[in-house]
Coordinates of C-alpha atoms in Angstrom, one line a residue:
X1057 CA 83.4 10.8 -12.7
X1058 CA 80.7 8.8 -11.6
X1059 CA 81.8 5.1 -12.4
X1060 CA 78.5 3.8 -11.1
X1061 CA 76.6 1.7 -13.2
X1062 CA 73.0 2.3 -14.8
X1063 CA 70.5 -0.3 -13.1
X1064 CA 68.9 -2.5 -15.4
X1065 CA 65.1 -2.6 -14.8
X1066 CA 64.9 -6.4 -13.3
X1067 CA 62.2 -9.1 -14.1
X1068 CA 60.3 -8.5 -11.3
X1069 CA 59.8 -4.6 -11.7
X1070 CA 58.7 -5.4 -15.3
X1071 CA 56.1 -7.9 -14.1
X1072 CA 54.8 -4.7 -11.7
X1073 CA 54.3 -2.5 -14.3
X1074 CA 52.6 -5.1 -16.6
X1075 CA 50.6 -6.2 -13.9
X1076 CA 49.5 -2.3 -12.8
X1077 CA 48.9 -1.9 -16.4
X1078 CA 46.3 -5.1 -16.3
X1079 CA 44.8 -3.2 -13.3
X1080 CA 44.2 0.0 -14.9
X1081 CA 42.5 -1.7 -17.5
X1082 CA 40.4 -3.5 -14.8
X1083 CA 39.6 -1.0 -13.0
X1084 CA 39.4 2.0 -15.7
X1085 CA 35.2 2.1 -16.7
X1086 CA 36.1 2.9 -20.4
X1087 CA 37.6 -0.7 -20.7
X1088 CA 35.0 -2.3 -18.8
X1089 CA 32.3 -1.0 -20.7
X1090 CA 33.7 -1.5 -24.3
X1091 CA 34.4 -5.4 -23.0
X1092 CA 30.7 -5.7 -22.2
X1093 CA 29.7 -3.7 -25.5
X1094 CA 32.0 -5.9 -27.4
X1095 CA 30.2 -8.8 -26.0
X1096 CA 26.7 -7.7 -26.4
X1097 CA 27.3 -6.7 -30.2
X1098 CA 28.5 -10.5 -30.5
X1099 CA 25.4 -12.0 -28.9
X1100 CA 23.1 -9.7 -30.8
X1101 CA 19.5 -9.7 -29.7
X1102 CA 19.4 -13.3 -28.5
X1103 CA 18.6 -12.5 -25.0
X1104 CA 18.9 -16.1 -23.9
X1105 CA 22.8 -15.5 -25.2
X1106 CA 23.1 -12.0 -23.7
X1107 CA 22.3 -13.6 -20.3
X1108 CA 24.7 -16.3 -20.5
X1109 CA 27.7 -14.1 -21.8
X1110 CA 27.0 -12.1 -18.9
X1111 CA 27.1 -14.7 -16.5
X1112 CA 30.4 -15.7 -17.6
X1113 CA 32.0 -12.2 -17.8
X1114 CA 31.0 -12.1 -14.1
X1115 CA 34.0 -14.2 -13.6
X1116 CA 36.5 -12.1 -15.3
X1117 CA 35.1 -8.6 -14.8
X1118 CA 34.7 -6.8 -12.0
X1119 CA 31.1 -6.4 -11.9
X1120 CA 31.2 -5.3 -7.7
X1121 CA 33.3 -1.9 -8.9
X1122 CA 31.4 -1.4 -12.6
X1123 CA 27.6 -2.1 -11.7
X1124 CA 26.5 1.3 -12.2
X1125 CA 28.3 1.3 -15.8
X1126 CA 27.1 -2.5 -16.3
X1127 CA 23.5 -1.6 -15.4
X1128 CA 23.7 1.8 -17.6
X1129 CA 24.8 -0.2 -20.4
X1130 CA 21.9 -2.7 -20.4
X1131 CA 19.5 0.0 -20.2
X1132 CA 20.7 2.8 -22.3
X1133 CA 23.6 1.2 -24.2
X1134 CA 26.2 3.3 -23.0
X1135 CA 27.2 5.3 -19.6
X1136 CA 24.9 7.7 -18.3
X1137 CA 25.4 11.0 -15.8
X1138 CA 27.9 13.0 -18.1
X1139 CA 28.4 14.0 -21.9
X1140 CA 29.7 10.8 -24.0
X1141 CA 32.7 11.1 -26.1
X1142 CA 31.4 10.8 -29.7
X1143 CA 34.1 7.7 -30.1
X1144 CA 32.8 6.1 -27.1
X1145 CA 31.5 2.7 -27.8
X1146 CA 27.5 1.9 -27.8
X1147 CA 25.4 -0.9 -28.0
X1148 CA 21.7 -1.5 -29.4
X1149 CA 21.2 -4.4 -27.1
X1150 CA 19.7 -2.5 -24.5
X1151 CA 16.0 -1.4 -23.0
X1152 CA 15.9 1.8 -24.8
X1153 CA 16.8 0.2 -28.0
X1154 CA 14.5 -2.7 -28.1
X1155 CA 11.0 -2.6 -29.2
X1156 CA 8.5 -0.9 -27.0
X1157 CA 6.1 -4.1 -25.9
X1158 CA 5.3 -5.7 -22.6
X1159 CA 6.5 -9.1 -24.3
X1160 CA 10.0 -7.6 -24.8
X1161 CA 10.6 -5.5 -21.3
X1162 CA 9.5 -9.4 -19.8
X1163 CA 12.3 -11.0 -22.1
X1164 CA 14.8 -8.4 -20.9
X1165 CA 13.3 -8.5 -17.1
X1166 CA 14.2 -12.2 -17.2
X1167 CA 18.1 -11.1 -18.2
X1168 CA 18.2 -8.5 -15.0
X1169 CA 16.6 -11.4 -13.0
X1170 CA 19.3 -14.0 -13.8
X1171 CA 21.8 -11.9 -13.5
X1172 CA 21.2 -10.5 -10.3
X1173 CA 20.5 -14.2 -8.9
X1174 CA 23.9 -15.2 -10.3
X1175 CA 25.6 -12.1 -8.7
X1176 CA 23.9 -11.6 -5.4
X1177 CA 26.2 -8.6 -4.8
X1178 CA 24.5 -6.7 -7.4
X1179 CA 21.0 -6.4 -5.9
X1180 CA 21.5 -2.9 -4.2
X1181 CA 23.4 -1.8 -7.4
X1182 CA 20.5 -2.1 -9.3
X1183 CA 18.1 -0.7 -7.2
X1184 CA 20.4 2.1 -7.0
X1185 CA 20.6 2.3 -10.7
X1186 CA 16.8 2.4 -10.9
X1187 CA 16.1 5.1 -8.2
X1188 CA 18.9 7.0 -10.6
X1189 CA 17.3 6.7 -13.8
X1190 CA 14.0 7.5 -12.2
X1191 CA 15.1 11.1 -11.2
X1192 CA 16.7 11.5 -14.6
X1193 CA 13.1 10.3 -16.5
X1194 CA 13.0 14.3 -18.3
X1195 CA 16.2 13.3 -19.9
X1196 CA 15.0 10.2 -22.1
X1197 CA 12.5 10.1 -24.6
X1198 CA 8.6 9.2 -24.1
X1199 CA 9.1 5.8 -25.8
X1200 CA 12.3 5.3 -23.3
X1201 CA 10.3 5.9 -20.5
X1202 CA 7.7 3.8 -21.5
X1203 CA 9.8 0.9 -21.7
X1204 CA 11.6 1.7 -18.6
X1205 CA 8.1 2.2 -16.9
X1206 CA 7.0 -1.6 -18.2
X1207 CA 10.2 -3.0 -17.0
X1208 CA 10.2 -1.8 -13.8
X1209 CA 6.6 -3.0 -13.4
X1210 CA 7.5 -6.5 -14.4
X1211 CA 10.4 -6.6 -12.0
X1212 CA 8.5 -5.0 -9.2
X1213 CA 6.3 -7.8 -9.9
X1214 CA 8.7 -10.8 -10.0
X1215 CA 10.4 -9.3 -6.7
X1216 CA 14.0 -8.4 -8.4
X1217 CA 13.2 -4.7 -7.3
X1218 CA 11.6 -3.5 -3.8
X1219 CA 8.9 -0.7 -4.2
X1220 CA 11.0 1.5 -2.0
X1221 CA 12.2 2.6 -5.6
X1222 CA 9.2 4.3 -6.4
X1223 CA 10.4 7.1 -4.1
X1224 CA 12.3 8.3 -6.7
X1225 CA 8.9 9.3 -8.9
X1226 CA 8.0 11.9 -6.0
X1227 CA 10.6 14.2 -6.9
X1228 CA 9.2 17.8 -7.2
X1229 CA 10.2 18.5 -11.0
X1230 CA 9.0 15.1 -12.2
X1231 CA 5.7 15.4 -10.1
X1232 CA 5.1 18.9 -11.4
X1233 CA 5.9 18.3 -15.3
X1234 CA 3.2 15.3 -15.0
X1235 CA 6.1 12.6 -15.8
X1236 CA 5.6 10.8 -12.6
X1237 CA 2.2 10.2 -13.5
X1238 CA 2.6 9.2 -17.0
X1239 CA 5.5 7.1 -15.8
X1240 CA 3.4 5.1 -13.0
X1241 CA 0.4 4.5 -15.4
X1242 CA 2.5 2.4 -17.7
X1243 CA 4.5 1.0 -14.6
X1244 CA 1.2 0.2 -12.8
X1245 CA -0.1 -1.3 -15.8
X1246 CA 2.8 -4.0 -16.3
X1247 CA 2.9 -4.9 -12.7
X1248 CA -0.9 -5.6 -12.1
X1249 CA -0.7 -7.8 -15.5
X1250 CA 2.2 -9.8 -13.7
X1251 CA 0.3 -9.9 -10.5
X1252 CA -3.0 -8.5 -9.1
X1253 CA -3.9 -5.3 -7.3
X1254 CA -3.9 -7.4 -4.0
X1255 CA -0.1 -8.5 -4.5
X1256 CA 0.6 -5.0 -5.6
X1257 CA -1.0 -3.4 -2.3
X1258 CA 1.1 -5.5 0.0
X1259 CA 4.1 -4.8 -1.9
X1260 CA 3.2 -1.1 -1.4
X1261 CA 2.3 -1.3 2.3
X1262 CA 5.5 -3.2 3.0
X1263 CA 7.4 0.0 2.1
X1264 CA 4.6 2.2 3.5
X1265 CA 3.6 3.5 0.2
X1266 CA 0.3 2.3 0.2
X1267 CA -0.8 5.8 1.3
X1268 CA 1.2 8.2 -0.6
X1269 CA 0.1 7.6 -4.0
X1270 CA -1.5 10.7 -4.5
X1271 CA 1.9 12.6 -4.0
X1272 CA 2.2 11.3 -7.9
X1273 CA 0.4 14.6 -8.8
X1274 CA 1.1 18.5 -7.5
X1275 CA -0.5 19.5 -4.3
X1276 CA -3.0 21.3 -5.8
X1277 CA -4.4 18.0 -7.7
X1278 CA -4.3 15.7 -4.5
X1279 CA -7.7 14.5 -4.4
X1280 CA -9.1 11.3 -4.7
X1281 CA -11.3 12.9 -7.7
X1282 CA -8.7 14.0 -9.6
X1283 CA -6.3 10.5 -8.8
X1284 CA -9.4 8.2 -9.6
X1285 CA -10.4 10.3 -12.9
X1286 CA -6.8 9.8 -14.3
X1287 CA -5.9 6.5 -13.5
X1288 CA -9.7 5.4 -15.0
X1289 CA -9.2 6.9 -18.1
X1290 CA -6.0 5.7 -18.3
X1291 CA -7.2 1.9 -18.0
X1292 CA -6.3 1.3 -14.4
X1293 CA -10.0 1.4 -12.4
X1294 CA -8.7 -1.2 -10.0
X1295 CA -5.9 0.8 -8.6
X1296 CA -8.2 3.9 -8.6
X1297 CA -10.8 1.6 -6.4
X1298 CA -7.7 0.8 -4.3
X1299 CA -6.6 4.2 -3.6
X1300 CA -10.1 5.2 -3.2
X1301 CA -10.6 2.7 -0.3
X1302 CA -7.2 3.4 1.0
X1303 CA -8.5 7.0 1.5
X1304 CA -11.8 5.6 3.2
X1305 CA -9.7 3.5 5.4
X1306 CA -7.6 6.3 6.2
X1307 CA -10.4 8.8 6.9
X1308 CA -12.6 6.1 9.3
X1309 CA -9.2 5.6 11.4
X1310 CA -8.8 9.1 11.8
X1311 CA -12.6 9.8 12.8
X1312 CA -12.5 7.1 15.4
X1313 CA -9.0 8.3 16.8
X1314 CA -10.4 12.0 17.0
X1315 CA -13.4 10.5 18.5
X1316 CA -11.9 9.0 21.6
X1317 CA -10.2 12.2 22.0
X1318 CA -12.9 14.3 22.1
X1319 CA -15.0 11.7 24.8
X1320 CA -12.0 11.1 26.8
X1321 CA -11.6 15.1 27.1
X1322 CA -15.6 15.3 27.8
X1323 CA -16.2 17.6 24.6
X1324 CA -20.0 18.3 24.7
X1325 CA -22.2 15.7 22.3
X1326 CA -23.1 18.5 20.4
X1327 CA -19.7 19.5 19.4
X1328 CA -19.3 15.7 18.7
X1329 CA -22.3 15.3 16.9
X1330 CA -21.4 18.2 14.5
X1331 CA -17.6 17.2 14.1
X1332 CA -18.8 13.5 12.9
X1333 CA -21.4 15.1 10.5
X1334 CA -18.9 17.5 8.9
X1335 CA -16.5 14.3 8.5
X1336 CA -19.2 12.1 7.1
X1337 CA -19.6 14.7 4.5
X1338 CA -16.2 15.6 3.6
X1339 CA -15.1 11.8 3.4
X1340 CA -18.3 10.4 2.1
X1341 CA -18.7 7.9 5.2
X1342 CA -22.0 6.1 5.2
X1343 CA -24.3 6.3 8.9
X1344 CA -24.0 2.7 9.2
X1345 CA -20.2 2.9 9.2
X1346 CA -20.4 5.8 11.4
X1347 CA -22.4 4.2 13.8
X1348 CA -19.9 1.1 14.0
X1349 CA -17.1 3.8 14.8
X1350 CA -18.8 5.7 17.4
X1351 CA -19.8 2.0 19.2
X1352 CA -16.3 1.2 19.2
X1353 CA -14.9 4.2 20.4
X1354 CA -17.6 4.5 23.2
X1355 CA -16.6 1.0 24.3
X1356 CA -13.2 1.7 24.1
X1357 CA -13.1 4.7 26.7
X1358 CA -13.7 2.7 30.3
X1359 CA -11.9 0.3 31.8
X1360 CA -14.4 -2.5 32.3
X1361 CA -15.2 -4.6 35.4
X1362 CA -13.5 -8.4 34.9
X1363 CA -16.6 -9.6 37.2
X1364 CA -19.4 -10.6 35.1
X1365 CA -22.0 -10.0 37.7
X1366 CA -20.7 -6.4 37.8
X1367 CA -20.0 -5.4 34.1
X1368 CA -23.4 -5.4 32.9
X1369 CA -24.4 -2.5 35.9
X1370 CA -21.2 -0.6 34.8
X1371 CA -22.1 -1.1 31.0
X1372 CA -26.0 0.2 31.4
X1373 CA -24.8 3.3 33.6
X1374 CA -21.7 4.1 30.8
X1375 CA -24.2 3.4 27.7
X1376 CA -27.0 5.4 29.0
X1377 CA -24.8 8.5 29.3
X1378 CA -23.5 8.0 25.8
X1379 CA -27.5 7.2 24.5
X1380 CA -27.8 10.7 22.9
X1381 CA -24.6 10.4 20.4
X1382 CA -25.5 6.9 19.1
X1383 CA -29.1 7.9 18.9
X1384 CA -27.7 11.0 16.3
X1385 CA -26.6 8.4 13.9
X1386 CA -29.2 5.8 14.3
X1387 CA -31.7 7.4 11.7
X1388 CA -31.5 4.8 9.2
X1389 CA -32.6 1.1 9.6
X1390 CA -29.5 -0.3 8.6
X1391 CA -27.4 1.8 11.0
X1392 CA -29.9 0.3 14.0
X1393 CA -29.3 -3.1 12.4
X1394 CA -25.0 -2.3 12.0
X1395 CA -25.3 -1.6 16.1
X1396 CA -27.3 -4.6 16.8
X1397 CA -24.6 -6.7 15.2
X1398 CA -21.9 -4.6 16.8
X1399 CA -23.3 -5.3 20.2
X1400 CA -23.8 -9.0 19.6
X1401 CA -20.1 -9.1 18.5
X1402 CA -18.7 -7.3 21.4
X1403 CA -20.8 -9.3 24.0
X1404 CA -19.5 -12.7 22.6
X1405 CA -15.6 -11.6 22.1
X1406 CA -15.8 -10.0 25.8
X1407 CA -17.1 -12.9 27.4
X1408 CA -17.8 -11.0 30.8
X1409 CA -20.7 -9.3 28.5
X1410 CA -22.4 -12.4 27.3
X1411 CA -25.4 -11.7 29.9
X1412 CA -25.6 -8.1 29.1
X1413 CA -26.7 -8.5 25.7
X1414 CA -30.4 -8.0 26.5
X1415 CA -30.1 -5.3 28.7
X1416 CA -28.0 -3.3 26.6
X1417 CA -30.7 -3.4 23.4
X1418 CA -33.6 -2.9 25.7
X1419 CA -31.7 0.3 26.9
X1420 CA -31.1 1.7 23.3
X1421 CA -34.9 0.7 22.9
X1422 CA -36.2 2.9 25.8
X1423 CA -33.5 5.7 24.8
X1424 CA -35.1 6.0 21.0
X1425 CA -31.2 4.3 19.7
X1426 CA -33.1 1.4 18.6
X1427 CA -36.4 0.8 17.2
X1428 CA -38.6 -2.5 17.1
X1429 CA -38.6 -3.3 13.2
X1430 CA -34.6 -3.9 13.1
X1431 CA -34.6 -5.8 16.5
X1432 CA -37.2 -8.2 15.0
X1433 CA -35.3 -8.3 11.7
X1434 CA -32.3 -9.0 13.6
X1435 CA -33.9 -11.7 15.8
X1436 CA -35.5 -13.5 12.9
X1437 CA -32.9 -13.6 10.5
X1438 CA -30.4 -10.9 10.3
X1439 CA -28.3 -12.2 13.3
X1440 CA -24.6 -13.3 13.0
X1441 CA -23.5 -16.7 14.4
X1442 CA -21.5 -15.5 17.3
X1443 CA -23.1 -16.9 20.4
X1444 CA -26.5 -16.5 18.3
X1445 CA -28.3 -19.4 20.6
X1446 CA -27.4 -17.4 23.9
X1447 CA -28.3 -14.1 22.8
X1448 CA -31.7 -15.3 20.7
X1449 CA -32.9 -16.9 24.0
X1450 CA -32.1 -13.8 26.3
X1451 CA -34.2 -11.7 23.7
X1452 CA -37.1 -14.4 23.6
X1453 CA -39.3 -12.4 25.9
X1454 CA -38.7 -8.8 25.2
X1455 CA -39.1 -9.7 21.3
X1456 CA -42.5 -11.6 22.2
X1457 CA -43.7 -8.4 24.1
X1458 CA -42.4 -6.1 20.9
X1459 CA -44.6 -8.3 18.8
X1460 CA -47.4 -8.0 21.1
X1461 CA -47.2 -4.2 21.7
X1462 CA -47.0 -3.9 17.9
X1463 CA -50.3 -6.0 17.1
X1464 CA -51.9 -3.8 20.0
X1465 CA -51.2 -0.7 18.5
X1466 CA -52.1 -1.8 15.0
X1467 CA -55.4 -3.0 16.5
X1468 CA -55.9 0.3 18.3
X1469 CA -55.2 2.0 15.0
X1470 CA -57.8 -0.1 13.4
X1471 CA -60.3 0.9 15.9
X1472 CA -59.4 4.5 15.6
X1473 CA -60.1 4.4 11.9

């Protein structure tokens, strides 16, 4: 017979069980959700009161562990990502149940802003939440998507969110079904409304997103024309113009890079000219812009002598060789004037070239890269301030000679008549 007495539970054992039960409630997402929803139900739609409730609850509830649940409730009224039980608590104090207007979304943005400022550790959890919501866009109604887009735009504008969250919009299925582009319209409208296109562009540049906006469309529609038409018709002309400019800048950089490679390989000028003309046509780059790119490319292919007395001779020899290439893209007066200004700026910015300006202009005149009319216009009033007194003095005699030659040719023409 076993005479051992059965041990009674000790007081400390009971405390341990109670503590375990409390911890289960504290670390149970359903319990957490119920606490938040109950509090939101009590505050109602007064978003000031909602912000105060969330601020106070952070001291009692584990926001760090349940950040996803917290943000699911504030956006959608309850936990997302699974099948919700019929008896699971929900709340209408959330983004998706609110009015579909910018003013309401601005007020909700303040709730998130205050919450994340108070509990800084929620910042990453919130970014992860928004990335997830963007991937789930197809599961939301059009109205819910519109509200989320407006909210996201405001949060991007006030710095609560980083523009890298937009990566989620490049999801293949969202792009294919047109969800990404439609969402982007609402998002950019609210973002630009809060800031301006320059601030938006700066944020996109920071995360290397400034050249990716056309990826909001399927591959067969990724053209500047399609993007411009779509967003201009949606009332976002400034965004359309920004993307067009970005595309142009990208094309110009690519042209300069390829030109430098062709020159360093010593490709024949006829091949280079053909390539440049094709790029001009394809990317709608005007000739005055192209001549500036060619000048920069030509001048960057040489290691210039540091001695002033030698660099002029070196420059003349080098530029004489490239004159046929430059001449092919100075068929307009504006192109010639652009080249003259580029030469002026280059000679001023590179001090060893200060005395070479006139020699370069005379060389280009003789090689028919430049003609008298643009040279005279530059001399009279089209020059820039950089080193103008030095360069005008250098050009004085040549300009006088040009004027005399022009007068003589005019008088000869009159005699011929």
